[in-house]
Amino acid sequence: RKRKLGADHPDTLASMSNLGLLLKVAGKYREAEPLMQQAAERAEVMLGPSHPCTLRLLDNAALLLQDIGQHQQAELLLHKVLDRRELALGIEHSETLMTLD
């Protein structure tokens, strides 16, 4: 996808994050973290900080941080996602509520 669509295309970023999720499930946290972090950071720049794809990628990155014991960083990132989802979608939206879970 990267060659065909470009490094910053939403589908490419989602694929990077998905690969990171797969590596996470396989217990390869060191390989997963940079992929997921890079995808989230690029999405913030290319799609905007409150774009649904950006928020999903940030949420995934936060959950990985939680899994590897970086609880403070994960909490900060999840608060950022929650605040942005509340503003963009409202407090009752399913994705906002999912962040609270």
PDB file of C-alpha atoms in Angstrom:
ATOM      1  CA  ARG A   1       0.000   0.000   0.000  1.00  0.00           C
ATOM      2  CA  LYS A   2       2.801   2.368   0.828  1.00  0.00           C
ATOM      3  CA  ARG A   3       4.235   2.220  -2.694  1.00  0.00           C
ATOM      4  CA  LYS A   4       0.874   2.467  -4.402  1.00  0.00           C
ATOM      5  CA  LEU A   5      -0.957   4.972  -2.172  1.00  0.00           C
ATOM      6  CA  GLY A   6       1.901   6.802  -0.467  1.00  0.00           C
ATOM      7  CA  ALA A   7       3.249   6.784   3.083  1.00  0.00           C
ATOM      8  CA  ASP A   8       0.632   9.173   4.459  1.00  0.00           C
ATOM      9  CA  HIS A   9      -2.516   7.791   2.849  1.00  0.00           C
ATOM     10  CA  PRO A  10      -5.157   6.809   5.438  1.00  0.00           C
ATOM     11  CA  ASP A  11      -5.190   3.204   4.189  1.00  0.00           C
ATOM     12  CA  THR A  12      -1.407   2.992   4.514  1.00  0.00           C
ATOM     13  CA  LEU A  13      -1.553   4.391   8.043  1.00  0.00           C
ATOM     14  CA  ALA A  14      -4.302   1.951   8.984  1.00  0.00           C
ATOM     15  CA  SER A  15      -2.224  -0.924   7.568  1.00  0.00           C
ATOM     16  CA  MET A  16       0.788   0.178   9.625  1.00  0.00           C
ATOM     17  CA  SER A  17      -1.331   0.235  12.757  1.00  0.00           C
ATOM     18  CA  ASN A  18      -2.907  -3.132  11.912  1.00  0.00           C
ATOM     19  CA  LEU A  19       0.538  -4.664  11.474  1.00  0.00           C
ATOM     20  CA  GLY A  20       1.443  -3.181  14.848  1.00  0.00           C
ATOM     21  CA  LEU A  21      -1.657  -4.783  16.380  1.00  0.00           C
ATOM     22  CA  LEU A  22      -0.698  -8.141  14.891  1.00  0.00           C
ATOM     23  CA  LEU A  23       2.826  -7.829  16.274  1.00  0.00           C
ATOM     24  CA  LYS A  24       1.359  -6.875  19.662  1.00  0.00           C
ATOM     25  CA  VAL A  25      -0.802 -10.004  19.727  1.00  0.00           C
ATOM     26  CA  ALA A  26       2.292 -12.031  18.831  1.00  0.00           C
ATOM     27  CA  GLY A  27       4.093 -10.499  21.818  1.00  0.00           C
ATOM     28  CA  LYS A  28       6.506  -8.497  19.647  1.00  0.00           C
ATOM     29  CA  TYR A  29       5.977  -5.229  21.495  1.00  0.00           C
ATOM     30  CA  ARG A  30       9.277  -3.604  20.483  1.00  0.00           C
ATOM     31  CA  GLU A  31       8.418  -4.054  16.820  1.00  0.00           C
ATOM     32  CA  ALA A  32       4.801  -2.989  17.283  1.00  0.00           C
ATOM     33  CA  GLU A  33       5.374   0.240  19.186  1.00  0.00           C
ATOM     34  CA  PRO A  34       7.201   2.290  16.519  1.00  0.00           C
ATOM     35  CA  LEU A  35       4.756   1.243  13.792  1.00  0.00           C
ATOM     36  CA  MET A  36       1.722   2.199  15.810  1.00  0.00           C
ATOM     37  CA  GLN A  37       3.269   5.412  17.101  1.00  0.00           C
ATOM     38  CA  GLN A  38       4.396   6.483  13.646  1.00  0.00           C
ATOM     39  CA  ALA A  39       0.985   5.743  12.117  1.00  0.00           C
ATOM     40  CA  ALA A  40      -0.770   7.790  14.822  1.00  0.00           C
ATOM     41  CA  GLU A  41       1.637  10.720  14.529  1.00  0.00           C
ATOM     42  CA  ARG A  42       1.364  10.826  10.729  1.00  0.00           C
ATOM     43  CA  ALA A  43      -2.422  10.654  10.925  1.00  0.00           C
ATOM     44  CA  GLU A  44      -2.497  13.660  13.258  1.00  0.00           C
ATOM     45  CA  VAL A  45      -0.545  15.698  10.707  1.00  0.00           C
ATOM     46  CA  MET A  46      -2.149  14.417   7.513  1.00  0.00           C
ATOM     47  CA  LEU A  47      -5.762  13.894   8.587  1.00  0.00           C
ATOM     48  CA  GLY A  48      -6.041  16.251  11.519  1.00  0.00           C
ATOM     49  CA  PRO A  49      -6.122  15.694  15.271  1.00  0.00           C
ATOM     50  CA  SER A  50      -9.856  14.879  15.479  1.00  0.00           C
ATOM     51  CA  HIS A  51     -10.279  12.745  12.363  1.00  0.00           C
ATOM     52  CA  PRO A  52     -11.892   9.384  13.234  1.00  0.00           C
ATOM     53  CA  CYS A  53      -8.959   7.452  11.755  1.00  0.00           C
ATOM     54  CA  THR A  54      -6.474   9.528  13.753  1.00  0.00           C
ATOM     55  CA  LEU A  55      -8.393   8.908  16.957  1.00  0.00           C
ATOM     56  CA  ARG A  56      -8.585   5.170  16.280  1.00  0.00           C
ATOM     57  CA  LEU A  57      -4.822   4.989  15.675  1.00  0.00           C
ATOM     58  CA  LEU A  58      -4.082   7.033  18.807  1.00  0.00           C
ATOM     59  CA  ASP A  59      -6.380   4.752  20.799  1.00  0.00           C
ATOM     60  CA  ASN A  60      -4.543   1.674  19.481  1.00  0.00           C
ATOM     61  CA  ALA A  61      -1.183   3.221  20.374  1.00  0.00           C
ATOM     62  CA  ALA A  62      -2.413   4.019  23.891  1.00  0.00           C
ATOM     63  CA  LEU A  63      -3.597   0.461  24.441  1.00  0.00           C
ATOM     64  CA  LEU A  64      -0.188  -0.843  23.389  1.00  0.00           C
ATOM     65  CA  LEU A  65       1.488   1.535  25.848  1.00  0.00           C
ATOM     66  CA  GLN A  66      -0.802   0.172  28.545  1.00  0.00           C
ATOM     67  CA  ASP A  67       0.123  -3.406  27.629  1.00  0.00           C
ATOM     68  CA  ILE A  68       3.847  -2.701  27.907  1.00  0.00           C
ATOM     69  CA  GLY A  69       3.491  -1.056  31.296  1.00  0.00           C
ATOM     70  CA  GLN A  70       3.769   2.592  30.252  1.00  0.00           C
ATOM     71  CA  HIS A  71       0.591   3.431  32.115  1.00  0.00           C
ATOM     72  CA  GLN A  72       1.180   7.152  32.563  1.00  0.00           C
ATOM     73  CA  GLN A  73       1.811   7.710  28.852  1.00  0.00           C
ATOM     74  CA  ALA A  74      -1.176   5.516  27.973  1.00  0.00           C
ATOM     75  CA  GLU A  75      -3.434   7.483  30.304  1.00  0.00           C
ATOM     76  CA  LEU A  76      -2.346  10.821  28.848  1.00  0.00           C
ATOM     77  CA  LEU A  77      -2.937   9.594  25.326  1.00  0.00           C
ATOM     78  CA  LEU A  78      -6.344   8.122  26.180  1.00  0.00           C
ATOM     79  CA  HIS A  79      -7.387  11.426  27.788  1.00  0.00           C
ATOM     80  CA  LYS A  80      -6.388  13.204  24.577  1.00  0.00           C
ATOM     81  CA  VAL A  81      -8.467  10.765  22.526  1.00  0.00           C
ATOM     82  CA  LEU A  82     -11.424  11.092  24.891  1.00  0.00           C
ATOM     83  CA  ASP A  83     -11.362  14.890  24.823  1.00  0.00           C
ATOM     84  CA  ARG A  84     -11.189  14.952  21.031  1.00  0.00           C
ATOM     85  CA  ARG A  85     -13.960  12.377  20.631  1.00  0.00           C
ATOM     86  CA  GLU A  86     -16.221  14.273  23.035  1.00  0.00           C
ATOM     87  CA  LEU A  87     -15.750  17.466  21.026  1.00  0.00           C
ATOM     88  CA  ALA A  88     -16.095  15.847  17.627  1.00  0.00           C
ATOM     89  CA  LEU A  89     -18.720  13.200  18.306  1.00  0.00           C
ATOM     90  CA  GLY A  90     -20.396  14.040  21.602  1.00  0.00           C
ATOM     91  CA  ILE A  91     -20.371  12.318  24.975  1.00  0.00           C
ATOM     92  CA  GLU A  92     -23.006   9.708  24.030  1.00  0.00           C
ATOM     93  CA  HIS A  93     -21.367   8.490  20.810  1.00  0.00           C
ATOM     94  CA  SER A  94     -20.332   4.828  20.843  1.00  0.00           C
ATOM     95  CA  GLU A  95     -16.681   5.592  20.061  1.00  0.00           C
ATOM     96  CA  THR A  96     -16.533   8.155  22.876  1.00  0.00           C
ATOM     97  CA  LEU A  97     -18.059   5.622  25.248  1.00  0.00           C
ATOM     98  CA  MET A  98     -15.607   2.978  24.028  1.00  0.00           C
ATOM     99  CA  THR A  99     -12.736   5.245  25.097  1.00  0.00           C
ATOM    100  CA  LEU A 100     -14.183   5.360  28.601  1.00  0.00           C
ATOM    101  CA  ASP A 101     -14.210   1.562  28.793  1.00  0.00           C
TER     102      ASP A 101
END
